[in-house]
C-alpha positions in Angstrom: 29.5 17.6 13.7 26.9 17.8 10.6 25.9 14.6 10.9 25.1 14.3 14.7 22.8 17.7 13.5 21.2 15.7 10.9 20.6 12.8 12.9 19.2 14.7 16.1 16.8 16.7 13.4 16.0 13.0 12.1 15.6 12.5 15.3 12.8 15.2 16.4 11.3 14.9 13.1 10.4 10.9 13.9 9.6 11.6 17.9 7.2 14.2 17.1 5.7 11.5 13.8 5.3 8.8 16.2 4.7 10.3 19.4 1.7 12.4 17.8 0.3 9.0 16.5 0.9 7.0 20.2 -1.0 10.3 21.6 -3.5 10.7 19.4 -4.6 6.8 19.6 -4.1 5.7 22.4 -5.1 9.3 24.7 -7.4 11.6 22.0 -9.4 9.2 20.6 -10.2 7.3 23.5 -11.1 10.6 25.3 -13.7 11.9 22.7 -15.5 9.0 22.8 -18.2 10.7 25.2 -18.4 13.8 22.8 -22.0 13.1 20.6 -20.8 12.1 17.0 -21.0 15.8 15.3 -18.9 17.6 17.7 -16.0 14.5 18.4 -15.9 13.9 14.2 -15.6 18.0 13.9 -12.8 17.8 16.4 -11.1 15.0 16.0 -11.1 16.7 12.3 -9.3 20.1 13.6 -6.7 18.4 15.4 -6.2 15.8 12.5 -5.4 18.9 10.1 -2.7 20.7 11.8 -1.2 16.9 13.0 -1.1 15.7 9.4 0.6 19.6 8.1 2.8 18.8 10.9 3.3 15.3 9.5 3.8 16.4 5.9 7.1 18.6 7.4 8.5 15.6 9.3 8.2 13.2 7.2 10.0 15.4 3.9 12.5 15.9 7.3 13.3 12.2 8.2 13.5 11.4 4.6 15.7 14.0 3.6 18.1 14.0 6.7 18.0 10.2 6.4 19.1 9.6 2.8 21.7 12.5 3.5 23.6 10.5 6.3 23.4 7.5 4.3 24.3 9.2 1.4 27.0 11.6 3.4 28.5 7.7 5.0 28.6 6.4 2.1 30.9 8.7 0.0 33.2 8.3 2.8 33.4 5.2 2.5 34.3 5.0 -1.0 36.3 7.6 -1.3 38.6 6.1 2.1 38.9 3.4 -0.4 36.5 1.2 0.9 33.6 -0.4 -0.6 29.9 0.6 1.4 27.8 -2.0 2.2 24.8 -0.5 4.1 24.1 -1.9 7.6 20.6 -4.0 7.2 19.5 -1.8 10.5 19.7 1.1 7.8 18.3 -0.9 5.3 14.8 -2.2 7.4 15.2 1.9 8.6 14.8 2.7 5.1 12.4 0.3 3.6 9.6 1.2 6.2 10.2 4.7 6.3 9.8 4.8 3.0 6.4 2.5 3.6 5.5 4.4 6.4 5.4 7.9 4.0 3.0 6.2 1.2 0.9 5.5 3.7 1.1 8.7 4.5 0.3 9.6 1.7 -2.6 7.5 1.4 -4.2 8.6 4.6 -3.4 12.4 3.6 -4.5 12.9 0.5 -7.6 10.4 0.1 -8.7 8.5 3.7 -8.5 12.5 5.3 -10.2 13.9 2.1 -13.5 11.5 1.9 -13.1 12.2 5.4 -13.3 16.3 4.5 -16.3 15.3 2.4 -18.6 13.3 5.0 -17.8 16.3 7.6 -18.7 18.9 5.0 -22.0 16.9 3.6 -23.1 16.0 7.8 -22.8 12.3 6.8 -22.3 11.4 10.2 -21.9 7.4 9.4 -19.9 7.8 6.6 -17.9 10.0 8.4 -17.3 7.3 11.3 -16.4 4.8 8.4 -13.8 7.2 6.9 -12.7 8.5 10.8 -12.1 4.6 11.1 -10.2 3.6 8.4 -7.5 6.4 9.4 -7.7 5.2 12.6 -7.2 1.7 11.2 -3.6 2.9 8.8 -2.1 5.6 11.2 -2.6 2.6 13.7 -0.4 0.4 10.8 1.7 3.6 10.7 2.5 3.6 14.6 2.8 -0.8 14.7 5.7 0.1 11.6 7.0 3.1 13.6 7.9 1.3 16.5 9.3 -1.4 14.9 11.3 0.7 13.0 12.8 2.1 17.1 13.1 -1.1 18.1 15.5 -2.8 15.5 17.3 0.5 15.5 18.1 1.0 18.9 18.1 -3.2 19.1 20.5 -3.7 16.2 22.7 -0.3 16.0 
């Protein structure tokens, strides 16, 4: 029962993170392109501020629940007198998940701070450039997240 609850929490956090990136990249961003730069950039900043707060929690939840599930299976396997070998799909998922968290850290704590500073300075060209960097790295993370889902479902 505990494993199932952990897996549910883990998957829900992944859905929030990956689904939010897909929504922002494919639906929100194209929809606001008709707005003037100051309005568009301020709106995107407000949305990303909320989303990045949620992703910070979600990424920690994904990390903790993932490690907990791996540890639980490893412990039960060893207690049964067997040797624990982590399945390949789990290894790929864990490795790419850590990469995604690192990329998110860069987006949130470097690029988003730069974006915030340029907005406060009303430097619209620099704010647009900062937003473009964020968009690029969010797309990279989205692709990695989708790859993890595909690997997990096809190999699991």
